[in-house]
Amino acid sequence: APEVEGKGHREKGQREKRLREKKSIPEVKLLTITQHQRPAEEVVIPHSLKLKALRNGEETNLRLEEIVVGDMVLTYDCTKGRPVYTELILWADADFHSPTTYLHLETEEGASIKLTGEHLILVGKSHRAIMARDVEPGDLLYRRNVGYVKVKTISKVVEKGRCGPITASGTILVDDILGSCYANLADISFFGRVFVSAQLQGRIGLLPMWIYRKCSKAKVEESVEFEGLHPYVISLIKIFSAIAKILEEESRISAMN
């Protein structure tokens, strides 16, 4: 019996070693961190990244920091299979000064996107939303005017500043790569089948804000001049955290039975 137990410990150790090796990503520091870093779970991307937006009826290239709530920004409609414009309804977070660690996903043909590890990104032809930290080389991302491209390399970079744009559709094209506007969410599955997708959870959570923007008579122009998490996002984090704890407890009780 002790021999069998020892073998089990060795196999467990080997699995853990393989997992550590898989998660080991080369780090490239673009600057020296001298300030306190924010938690990695934030839904943010570098504020210097570019996107397309409509201004005075004309399509123009803008940096994230230049757009305001109410702007129409370009995304990709996964159902219709074509680019469409969607309204920016909220800045979840913004900070132009603090250093933030991002994952730099680079594709085989040279396109790339940077986002935090817990930020969702749409992968594969099914456009399934997963956390960026779970993306692997070979996964497919959607690139505007090109189609599906394979991830070639994944590295860590540290850059100054961050933004967390939330659109009505829950998606956005940043540097022509299709990404989600949400973070720290995972598919809710029962008996091996997805019951509520991560992307749908995000859309449900932001639905009240979308309704408010639609019903508001006054035109709201909110730039990213503020810093920190939006109060509405703070409330959502508390709600989703409470739900997650309930689901974990239910799962634990079911496993015991």
CSV table of C-alpha atoms in Angstrom, one decimal:
chain,number,residue,atom,x,y,z
A,1,ALA,CA,0.0,0.0,0.0
A,2,PRO,CA,2.8,2.5,0.8
A,3,GLU,CA,4.3,1.9,-2.6
A,4,VAL,CA,1.0,2.6,-4.3
A,5,GLU,CA,0.6,5.8,-2.2
A,6,GLY,CA,4.2,6.9,-3.2
A,7,LYS,CA,3.4,6.3,-6.8
A,8,GLY,CA,0.3,8.5,-6.5
A,9,HIS,CA,2.3,11.3,-4.9
A,10,ARG,CA,4.9,11.1,-7.7
A,11,GLU,CA,2.2,11.3,-10.4
A,12,LYS,CA,0.5,14.2,-8.7
A,13,GLY,CA,3.9,16.0,-8.5
A,14,GLN,CA,4.5,15.4,-12.2
A,15,ARG,CA,1.0,16.8,-13.1
A,16,GLU,CA,1.7,19.9,-11.0
A,17,LYS,CA,5.1,20.4,-12.7
A,18,ARG,CA,3.6,20.1,-16.2
A,19,LEU,CA,0.9,22.7,-15.2
A,20,ARG,CA,3.6,25.1,-13.9
A,21,GLU,CA,5.6,24.7,-17.1
A,22,LYS,CA,2.5,25.4,-19.2
A,23,LYS,CA,1.7,28.5,-17.2
A,24,SER,CA,5.3,29.8,-17.4
A,25,ILE,CA,5.4,32.7,-19.8
A,26,PRO,CA,8.4,34.8,-20.6
A,27,GLU,CA,8.2,38.3,-19.1
A,28,VAL,CA,9.3,41.4,-20.9
A,29,LYS,CA,9.3,44.5,-18.7
A,30,LEU,CA,8.8,47.8,-20.7
A,31,LEU,CA,9.4,49.9,-17.6
A,32,THR,CA,10.5,49.6,-14.0
A,33,ILE,CA,7.6,49.3,-11.6
A,34,THR,CA,7.9,51.8,-8.8
A,35,GLN,CA,4.3,52.2,-7.8
A,36,HIS,CA,1.7,49.8,-6.3
A,37,GLN,CA,0.2,47.6,-8.9
A,38,ARG,CA,-3.6,47.2,-9.1
A,39,PRO,CA,-5.1,43.7,-8.8
A,40,ALA,CA,-4.8,41.6,-12.0
A,41,GLU,CA,-8.5,40.8,-12.1
A,42,GLU,CA,-9.4,44.2,-13.5
A,43,VAL,CA,-11.1,44.4,-16.9
A,44,VAL,CA,-8.6,46.7,-18.6
A,45,ILE,CA,-6.5,47.1,-21.7
A,46,PRO,CA,-3.8,49.7,-22.5
A,47,HIS,CA,-5.3,53.2,-23.1
A,48,SER,CA,-3.0,53.8,-26.0
A,49,LEU,CA,-4.5,51.0,-28.2
A,50,LYS,CA,-6.5,52.1,-31.2
A,51,LEU,CA,-10.0,51.5,-32.5
A,52,LYS,CA,-12.4,52.9,-35.1
A,53,ALA,CA,-15.2,55.2,-34.1
A,54,LEU,CA,-17.8,57.4,-35.8
A,55,ARG,CA,-17.2,61.2,-35.4
A,56,ASN,CA,-19.6,63.6,-37.3
A,57,GLY,CA,-20.7,60.7,-39.4
A,58,GLU,CA,-17.1,59.8,-40.5
A,59,GLU,CA,-15.1,56.8,-39.5
A,60,THR,CA,-11.9,57.7,-37.7
A,61,ASN,CA,-9.0,56.1,-35.9
A,62,LEU,CA,-8.8,57.0,-32.2
A,63,ARG,CA,-7.0,55.9,-29.1
A,64,LEU,CA,-9.1,54.5,-26.3
A,65,GLU,CA,-8.4,57.5,-24.1
A,66,GLU,CA,-9.9,59.8,-26.8
A,67,ILE,CA,-13.4,58.2,-27.0
A,68,VAL,CA,-16.3,59.2,-24.7
A,69,VAL,CA,-19.5,57.6,-23.5
A,70,GLY,CA,-22.0,57.8,-26.3
A,71,ASP,CA,-19.5,57.3,-29.1
A,72,MET,CA,-20.2,54.6,-31.7
A,73,VAL,CA,-17.2,52.2,-31.9
A,74,LEU,CA,-16.5,49.4,-34.3
A,75,THR,CA,-17.0,45.8,-33.3
A,76,TYR,CA,-17.9,42.5,-35.0
A,77,ASP,CA,-21.4,40.9,-35.0
A,78,CYS,CA,-20.7,37.2,-34.4
A,79,THR,CA,-24.3,36.3,-35.4
A,80,LYS,CA,-24.4,38.3,-38.7
A,81,GLY,CA,-20.7,37.8,-39.5
A,82,ARG,CA,-19.9,41.4,-40.2
A,83,PRO,CA,-18.5,44.5,-38.6
A,84,VAL,CA,-21.0,46.8,-36.9
A,85,TYR,CA,-20.9,49.9,-34.7
A,86,THR,CA,-21.9,49.7,-31.0
A,87,GLU,CA,-22.3,52.4,-28.4
A,88,LEU,CA,-19.8,52.9,-25.6
A,89,ILE,CA,-22.1,52.9,-22.5
A,90,LEU,CA,-19.6,53.0,-19.6
A,91,TRP,CA,-16.0,53.3,-18.5
A,92,ALA,CA,-15.5,50.4,-16.1
A,93,ASP,CA,-12.1,51.6,-15.1
A,94,ALA,CA,-9.4,54.1,-16.1
A,95,ASP,CA,-6.0,55.2,-15.0
A,96,PHE,CA,-3.3,56.8,-17.1
A,97,HIS,CA,-0.5,56.6,-14.6
A,98,SER,CA,-0.2,53.3,-12.8
A,99,PRO,CA,1.8,50.4,-14.3
A,100,THR,CA,-0.3,47.4,-15.3
A,101,THR,CA,0.8,43.9,-16.3
A,102,TYR,CA,-0.7,42.7,-19.6
A,103,LEU,CA,-0.6,39.5,-21.7
A,104,HIS,CA,0.6,40.3,-25.2
A,105,LEU,CA,-1.0,37.9,-27.6
A,106,GLU,CA,0.7,37.9,-31.0
A,107,THR,CA,-0.6,36.1,-34.0
A,108,GLU,CA,1.2,34.3,-36.8
A,109,GLU,CA,0.9,37.2,-39.3
A,110,GLY,CA,2.0,39.9,-36.8
A,111,ALA,CA,-1.2,41.3,-35.3
A,112,SER,CA,-1.5,41.6,-31.6
A,113,ILE,CA,-3.6,42.6,-28.6
A,114,LYS,CA,-2.7,43.4,-25.0
A,115,LEU,CA,-5.1,42.7,-22.1
A,116,THR,CA,-5.0,41.6,-18.5
A,117,GLY,CA,-5.1,37.9,-17.8
A,118,GLU,CA,-8.6,37.9,-16.4
A,119,HIS,CA,-10.0,40.0,-19.3
A,120,LEU,CA,-12.2,37.9,-21.6
A,121,ILE,CA,-11.4,37.4,-25.3
A,122,LEU,CA,-13.4,35.6,-28.0
A,123,VAL,CA,-11.6,32.5,-29.3
A,124,GLY,CA,-12.4,30.0,-32.1
A,125,LYS,CA,-15.0,30.2,-34.8
A,126,SER,CA,-17.7,29.8,-32.1
A,127,HIS,CA,-16.4,33.0,-30.5
A,128,ARG,CA,-16.3,31.5,-27.0
A,129,ALA,CA,-15.3,34.0,-24.3
A,130,ILE,CA,-12.5,32.8,-22.1
A,131,MET,CA,-10.0,34.6,-19.9
A,132,ALA,CA,-6.8,35.7,-21.7
A,133,ARG,CA,-4.7,33.7,-19.3
A,134,ASP,CA,-6.3,30.5,-20.7
A,135,VAL,CA,-5.5,31.3,-24.3
A,136,GLU,CA,-2.8,29.0,-25.8
A,137,PRO,CA,-0.7,29.2,-28.9
A,138,GLY,CA,-2.7,27.8,-31.8
A,139,ASP,CA,-6.0,29.3,-30.6
A,140,LEU,CA,-8.0,31.3,-33.2
A,141,LEU,CA,-8.8,35.0,-32.8
A,142,TYR,CA,-10.9,37.1,-35.2
A,143,ARG,CA,-9.1,39.9,-37.0
A,144,ARG,CA,-11.0,42.5,-39.0
A,145,ASN,CA,-10.6,42.3,-42.8
A,146,VAL,CA,-8.5,39.1,-42.4
A,147,GLY,CA,-10.6,36.5,-40.6
A,148,TYR,CA,-9.5,34.0,-38.1
A,149,VAL,CA,-5.8,34.1,-37.2
A,150,LYS,CA,-3.7,31.8,-34.9
A,151,VAL,CA,-2.1,32.9,-31.7
A,152,LYS,CA,1.7,32.4,-32.1
A,153,THR,CA,3.3,33.7,-29.0
A,154,ILE,CA,2.1,34.9,-25.5
A,155,SER,CA,4.3,37.1,-23.3
A,156,LYS,CA,3.9,39.4,-20.3
A,157,VAL,CA,4.5,43.1,-20.7
A,158,VAL,CA,4.2,46.0,-18.2
A,159,GLU,CA,2.8,49.3,-19.5
A,160,LYS,CA,1.7,52.5,-18.0
A,161,GLY,CA,-2.0,53.2,-18.0
A,162,ARG,CA,-5.2,51.3,-18.6
A,163,CYS,CA,-8.8,51.6,-19.7
A,164,GLY,CA,-11.9,49.5,-19.3
A,165,PRO,CA,-14.5,50.3,-22.1
A,166,ILE,CA,-17.9,48.7,-21.9
A,167,THR,CA,-20.0,48.7,-25.1
A,168,ALA,CA,-23.7,47.9,-25.6
A,169,SER,CA,-22.8,44.7,-27.5
A,170,GLY,CA,-20.2,43.6,-24.9
A,171,THR,CA,-17.6,43.3,-27.6
A,172,ILE,CA,-15.0,45.7,-29.2
A,173,LEU,CA,-12.4,45.6,-32.0
A,174,VAL,CA,-9.1,46.9,-30.5
A,175,ASP,CA,-6.2,47.1,-32.9
A,176,ASP,CA,-8.5,45.1,-35.2
A,177,ILE,CA,-8.7,42.1,-32.9
A,178,LEU,CA,-12.1,41.1,-31.5
A,179,GLY,CA,-12.3,41.2,-27.7
A,180,SER,CA,-14.8,41.1,-25.0
A,181,CYS,CA,-15.6,44.0,-22.6
A,182,TYR,CA,-15.9,41.8,-19.6
A,183,ALA,CA,-13.5,40.0,-17.2
A,184,ASN,CA,-13.3,37.4,-14.4
A,185,LEU,CA,-16.3,35.4,-15.7
A,186,ALA,CA,-16.5,31.8,-16.7
A,187,ASP,CA,-19.2,29.7,-18.3
A,188,ILE,CA,-21.7,28.2,-15.8
A,189,SER,CA,-22.1,24.5,-16.8
A,190,PHE,CA,-24.3,21.7,-15.6
A,191,PHE,CA,-23.7,18.1,-16.4
A,192,GLY,CA,-21.1,19.1,-19.0
A,193,ARG,CA,-23.3,21.5,-20.9
A,194,VAL,CA,-22.9,25.3,-20.8
A,195,PHE,CA,-26.0,26.8,-19.1
A,196,VAL,CA,-25.0,30.5,-19.1
A,197,SER,CA,-21.9,31.6,-21.0
A,198,ALA,CA,-19.4,34.0,-19.6
A,199,GLN,CA,-20.3,36.6,-22.3
A,200,LEU,CA,-24.0,36.4,-21.5
A,201,GLN,CA,-23.4,36.9,-17.8
A,202,GLY,CA,-21.5,40.1,-18.6
A,203,ARG,CA,-24.3,41.4,-20.8
A,204,ILE,CA,-27.0,40.6,-18.2
A,205,GLY,CA,-24.9,42.5,-15.5
A,206,LEU,CA,-24.6,45.6,-17.7
A,207,LEU,CA,-28.2,45.5,-19.0
A,208,PRO,CA,-29.5,48.0,-16.5
A,209,MET,CA,-26.7,50.5,-17.5
A,210,TRP,CA,-27.6,50.0,-21.2
A,211,ILE,CA,-31.3,50.7,-20.4
A,212,TYR,CA,-30.4,53.8,-18.4
A,213,ARG,CA,-28.3,55.2,-21.3
A,214,LYS,CA,-31.1,54.5,-23.7
A,215,CYS,CA,-33.8,56.1,-21.6
A,216,SER,CA,-31.7,59.1,-20.5
A,217,LYS,CA,-32.9,62.2,-22.3
A,218,ALA,CA,-29.7,64.2,-21.7
A,219,LYS,CA,-26.7,63.3,-23.8
A,220,VAL,CA,-24.0,61.9,-21.5
A,221,GLU,CA,-20.4,62.6,-22.5
A,222,GLU,CA,-18.2,60.9,-20.0
A,223,SER,CA,-14.5,60.8,-20.8
A,224,VAL,CA,-11.8,58.8,-19.1
A,225,GLU,CA,-10.7,61.8,-17.0
A,226,PHE,CA,-11.8,60.0,-13.8
A,227,GLU,CA,-9.6,57.3,-12.2
A,228,GLY,CA,-10.5,54.1,-10.6
A,229,LEU,CA,-13.4,51.6,-10.8
A,230,HIS,CA,-16.9,53.0,-11.7
A,231,PRO,CA,-19.4,52.7,-8.8
A,232,TYR,CA,-21.7,50.5,-10.9
A,233,VAL,CA,-18.8,48.1,-11.6
A,234,ILE,CA,-18.0,47.9,-7.9
A,235,SER,CA,-21.6,46.9,-7.2
A,236,LEU,CA,-21.5,44.3,-9.9
A,237,ILE,CA,-18.3,42.8,-8.5
A,238,LYS,CA,-20.0,42.4,-5.1
A,239,ILE,CA,-23.1,40.8,-6.6
A,240,PHE,CA,-21.2,38.4,-8.8
A,241,SER,CA,-18.8,37.5,-6.0
A,242,ALA,CA,-21.8,36.6,-3.8
A,243,ILE,CA,-23.4,34.5,-6.5
A,244,ALA,CA,-20.1,32.7,-7.1
A,245,LYS,CA,-19.9,31.8,-3.4
A,246,ILE,CA,-23.4,30.4,-3.4
A,247,LEU,CA,-22.6,28.3,-6.5
A,248,GLU,CA,-19.4,27.0,-5.0
A,249,GLU,CA,-21.2,26.0,-1.8
A,250,GLU,CA,-24.0,24.3,-3.8
A,251,SER,CA,-21.3,22.4,-5.8
A,252,ARG,CA,-19.5,21.4,-2.6
A,253,ILE,CA,-22.7,20.1,-1.0
A,254,SER,CA,-23.6,18.2,-4.2
A,255,ALA,CA,-20.2,16.6,-4.3
A,256,MET,CA,-20.5,15.4,-0.7
A,257,ASN,CA,-23.9,13.8,-1.5
